[in-house]
Amino acid sequence: MKFGGGCLRDGCTFSQSCAMIGGNKRTAVVVSAVSGVTEQLLAAIEQARRHERNIPVVLAGLAAKHRAIIEELCPAGRQKKKVREAIASQLVQVRRLLTGIACHGDLTPAVRARLLSYGERLAARLLAGILNGRGVKAKALDAHLAGIRTDESFESASIDRELTRKILGARVRPLLRKGIVPVIGGFFGRGPLGAITLLGRNGSDYSAAAVAYALQANRLEIWKDVDGFMSADPSLVATARRLERISFAEAAELSYFGAKILHPRTVEPLSGTKTRVFIRSLKEPESPGSEIVAGRSGREEAVASITANKRLANIRVHGAGIGSKPGLLSGISSLLGNEGINIHSVLTSQTCINLLLDPDDGRRSMKKIRALANGIIKRIEFEEHIALVGVVGDRIMEKEGIYARIFTAVAREKINVEMAAAGASPVACYFIVKRADLDRAVRAVHDEFFP
Ligand code: ASP
Ligand code: MG
């Protein structure tokens, strides 16, 4: 069972998560950091870089967040003292790393990765402590010591599933045999040279799949505090329904287009195995959740889900023959890439390049592109108030008339489609509308396919 940050947010969600674990025999648990802690650690790095005197404040914030949960859930006594000490000793390590960063004024990718891994180390100790307090025998394990082995990328490492199976299997199975629940911190592992490596944001899903593989688990349950995979966002579409089965390709596209439910590499370690993967929701613990299947969903309907990205901006770069200038697009994308700016999508024509990106990156990107001043670019426009509707389904490309139905439904609502792209993935298409039209557009397409 894997519990995401949202399931580890406060006393209430911790309690619910413990209740889910409690009744299960021979279960290994993987955790994310407590909700918001990875962001706090990222902010702590910036604070420490600026000045050493900022460190006590950020540490106090981290301590308070974990302490509040201990106070709420651990009855006074020996167990409570133990959890408190475990958390405190981890925070000492965080302080040492931050002080190092402050002294040095800079940080290496290795130090950054190590520091960010503490969110999961803290969460594992907290959850194991609470479980023990409730009479469920549990033991916190850090991913690198449990046996998660990766390649040597510090930011987005790939798990070596065979090596992990060998090491983690041997270390974790004896605990399971003794009836102890291993609580493993996700998100990180150990590279070939011994350094801590990270699996990318939301990487604990990926860790959980590797643990499931190593233990040859019958099933992997990924617990979230949001609705699992639905035919649309239920806060937008009252008639949205839960998807019982969804293919991995569909899940990946839905995550990409807005429903950030799963790490994109989650089911990789489980390919070729019989392990079943379910997304389950703390909001609806009785529901079996959505099963993610390796091949096709087996669904009759062409469309699985309509998703939305409310916050998007477009940078339109104008210039004669812009679409046929070799190297221009790569110039722009490496320029933005070097700034850590992610381009969601690109649409080009002979006279324009359109870059879809996060509105927060918009102004900075405009400045960078303007500075390119290479004689080709004539004008740059920035449009901020747009949104994307993504339509996902593993038979979308195979059935005739699907696109016609999508755009007819939107036209009936008198909504203008500003841009559209299809075929980039065999299971998804998307279109752009004014942000003010987004909700109506999603409802229109949903009603068309889920009457
Ligand atoms: N805590 C990490 C993050 O926020 C990993 C995870 O949540 O799975 O990205
Ligand atoms: Mg997280």
PDB file of N, CA, C and O in Angstrom, residues 19 71 75 81 86 107 110 165 191 204 206 218 281 285 289 296 298 300 338 353 378 392 396 429:
ATOM      1  N   ALA A  19      -5.953   3.126   9.648  1.00  0.00           N
ATOM      2  CA  ALA A  19      -7.071   2.186   9.673  1.00  0.00           C
ATOM      3  C   ALA A  19      -7.031   1.282   8.440  1.00  0.00           C
ATOM      4  O   ALA A  19      -7.344   0.084   8.513  1.00  0.00           O
ATOM      5  N   GLU A  71       1.216  15.051  18.480  1.00  0.00           N
ATOM      6  CA  GLU A  71       0.396  15.463  19.630  1.00  0.00           C
ATOM      7  C   GLU A  71      -1.028  14.967  19.489  1.00  0.00           C
ATOM      8  O   GLU A  71      -1.654  14.538  20.449  1.00  0.00           O
ATOM      9  N   PRO A  75      -0.858   8.854  22.182  1.00  0.00           N
ATOM     10  CA  PRO A  75      -1.133   9.042  23.599  1.00  0.00           C
ATOM     11  C   PRO A  75       0.188   9.168  24.367  1.00  0.00           C
ATOM     12  O   PRO A  75       1.207   8.594  23.956  1.00  0.00           O
ATOM     13  N   LYS A  81       7.338   9.318  23.125  1.00  0.00           N
ATOM     14  CA  LYS A  81       8.677   9.844  23.318  1.00  0.00           C
ATOM     15  C   LYS A  81       9.593   9.335  22.184  1.00  0.00           C
ATOM     16  O   LYS A  81      10.395  10.081  21.624  1.00  0.00           O
ATOM     17  N   ALA A  86      12.733  10.226  17.274  1.00  0.00           N
ATOM     18  CA  ALA A  86      13.067   9.822  15.898  1.00  0.00           C
ATOM     19  C   ALA A  86      12.955  11.021  14.954  1.00  0.00           C
ATOM     20  O   ALA A  86      13.829  11.249  14.107  1.00  0.00           O
ATOM     21  N   LEU A 107      25.026  24.572  -3.717  1.00  0.00           N
ATOM     22  CA  LEU A 107      24.834  23.164  -3.382  1.00  0.00           C
ATOM     23  C   LEU A 107      24.969  22.286  -4.608  1.00  0.00           C
ATOM     24  O   LEU A 107      24.653  22.695  -5.719  1.00  0.00           O
ATOM     25  N   ALA A 110      23.960  16.297  -5.493  1.00  0.00           N
ATOM     26  CA  ALA A 110      23.972  15.200  -4.522  1.00  0.00           C
ATOM     27  C   ALA A 110      23.442  15.665  -3.170  1.00  0.00           C
ATOM     28  O   ALA A 110      22.660  14.969  -2.515  1.00  0.00           O
ATOM     29  N   ARG A 165      15.072  -5.941  -6.394  1.00  0.00           N
ATOM     30  CA  ARG A 165      14.364  -7.167  -5.984  1.00  0.00           C
ATOM     31  C   ARG A 165      15.269  -8.027  -5.092  1.00  0.00           C
ATOM     32  O   ARG A 165      14.848  -8.511  -4.051  1.00  0.00           O
ATOM     33  N   GLY A 191      22.130   5.315  -5.622  1.00  0.00           N
ATOM     34  CA  GLY A 191      22.754   5.133  -6.933  1.00  0.00           C
ATOM     35  C   GLY A 191      23.926   4.169  -6.849  1.00  0.00           C
ATOM     36  O   GLY A 191      24.310   3.742  -5.762  1.00  0.00           O
ATOM     37  N   SER A 204       7.146   8.742  -5.252  1.00  0.00           N
ATOM     38  CA  SER A 204       6.827   7.627  -4.346  1.00  0.00           C
ATOM     39  C   SER A 204       5.923   6.579  -4.990  1.00  0.00           C
ATOM     40  O   SER A 204       5.954   5.413  -4.594  1.00  0.00           O
ATOM     41  N   TYR A 206       6.263   5.512  -7.962  1.00  0.00           N
ATOM     42  CA  TYR A 206       7.240   4.689  -8.693  1.00  0.00           C
ATOM     43  C   TYR A 206       7.975   3.774  -7.698  1.00  0.00           C
ATOM     44  O   TYR A 206       8.147   2.572  -7.947  1.00  0.00           O
ATOM     45  N   ASN A 218       0.795  -9.478  -4.729  1.00  0.00           N
ATOM     46  CA  ASN A 218      -0.399  -9.755  -5.531  1.00  0.00           C
ATOM     47  C   ASN A 218      -1.008  -8.469  -6.038  1.00  0.00           C
ATOM     48  O   ASN A 218      -1.540  -8.406  -7.118  1.00  0.00           O
ATOM     49  N   SER A 281      -9.138   5.688  -2.964  1.00  0.00           N
ATOM     50  CA  SER A 281      -9.350   7.010  -2.396  1.00  0.00           C
ATOM     51  C   SER A 281      -9.780   6.933  -0.940  1.00  0.00           C
ATOM     52  O   SER A 281     -10.719   6.232  -0.597  1.00  0.00           O
ATOM     53  N   PRO A 285     -13.367   4.837   0.985  1.00  0.00           N
ATOM     54  CA  PRO A 285     -12.575   3.631   1.235  1.00  0.00           C
ATOM     55  C   PRO A 285     -13.297   2.317   0.889  1.00  0.00           C
ATOM     56  O   PRO A 285     -12.646   1.300   0.657  1.00  0.00           O
ATOM     57  N   GLY A 289     -11.928   1.310  -6.108  1.00  0.00           N
ATOM     58  CA  GLY A 289     -11.010   2.219  -6.784  1.00  0.00           C
ATOM     59  C   GLY A 289     -10.941   1.941  -8.277  1.00  0.00           C
ATOM     60  O   GLY A 289     -11.787   1.240  -8.833  1.00  0.00           O
ATOM     61  N   ARG A 296      -4.856  -2.924 -22.796  1.00  0.00           N
ATOM     62  CA  ARG A 296      -5.937  -1.996 -23.104  1.00  0.00           C
ATOM     63  C   ARG A 296      -6.997  -2.070 -22.030  1.00  0.00           C
ATOM     64  O   ARG A 296      -7.103  -3.069 -21.326  1.00  0.00           O
ATOM     65  N   GLY A 298     -10.158  -2.339 -22.301  1.00  0.00           N
ATOM     66  CA  GLY A 298     -11.265  -3.240 -22.574  1.00  0.00           C
ATOM     67  C   GLY A 298     -12.611  -2.537 -22.534  1.00  0.00           C
ATOM     68  O   GLY A 298     -13.664  -3.164 -22.624  1.00  0.00           O
ATOM     69  N   GLU A 300     -15.763  -0.358 -23.810  1.00  0.00           N
ATOM     70  CA  GLU A 300     -16.486  -0.244 -25.078  1.00  0.00           C
ATOM     71  C   GLU A 300     -16.369   1.179 -25.639  1.00  0.00           C
ATOM     72  O   GLU A 300     -16.099   1.376 -26.818  1.00  0.00           O
ATOM     73  N   ASN A 338      16.995  25.678 -20.220  1.00  0.00           N
ATOM     74  CA  ASN A 338      18.091  26.066 -19.317  1.00  0.00           C
ATOM     75  C   ASN A 338      17.596  26.861 -18.118  1.00  0.00           C
ATOM     76  O   ASN A 338      18.235  26.912 -17.084  1.00  0.00           O
ATOM     77  N   ILE A 353       4.993  30.228 -34.125  1.00  0.00           N
ATOM     78  CA  ILE A 353       5.240  29.120 -33.203  1.00  0.00           C
ATOM     79  C   ILE A 353       4.444  29.419 -31.948  1.00  0.00           C
ATOM     80  O   ILE A 353       4.519  30.533 -31.417  1.00  0.00           O
ATOM     81  N   LYS A 378       9.506  38.497 -35.558  1.00  0.00           N
ATOM     82  CA  LYS A 378       8.996  39.851 -35.792  1.00  0.00           C
ATOM     83  C   LYS A 378       8.196  40.371 -34.602  1.00  0.00           C
ATOM     84  O   LYS A 378       8.218  41.557 -34.305  1.00  0.00           O
ATOM     85  N   VAL A 392      -9.298  11.897 -23.373  1.00  0.00           N
ATOM     86  CA  VAL A 392      -8.430  10.716 -23.338  1.00  0.00           C
ATOM     87  C   VAL A 392      -9.255   9.442 -23.454  1.00  0.00           C
ATOM     88  O   VAL A 392     -10.324   9.328 -22.838  1.00  0.00           O
ATOM     89  N   ILE A 396      -9.699   6.246 -29.052  1.00  0.00           N
ATOM     90  CA  ILE A 396     -10.018   7.537 -29.651  1.00  0.00           C
ATOM     91  C   ILE A 396      -9.554   7.642 -31.102  1.00  0.00           C
ATOM     92  O   ILE A 396     -10.200   8.258 -31.939  1.00  0.00           O
ATOM     93  N   CYS A 429      -6.378  13.685 -27.269  1.00  0.00           N
ATOM     94  CA  CYS A 429      -6.343  14.908 -28.061  1.00  0.00           C
ATOM     95  C   CYS A 429      -6.669  16.068 -27.129  1.00  0.00           C
ATOM     96  O   CYS A 429      -7.167  15.849 -26.028  1.00  0.00           O
TER      97      CYS A 429
END
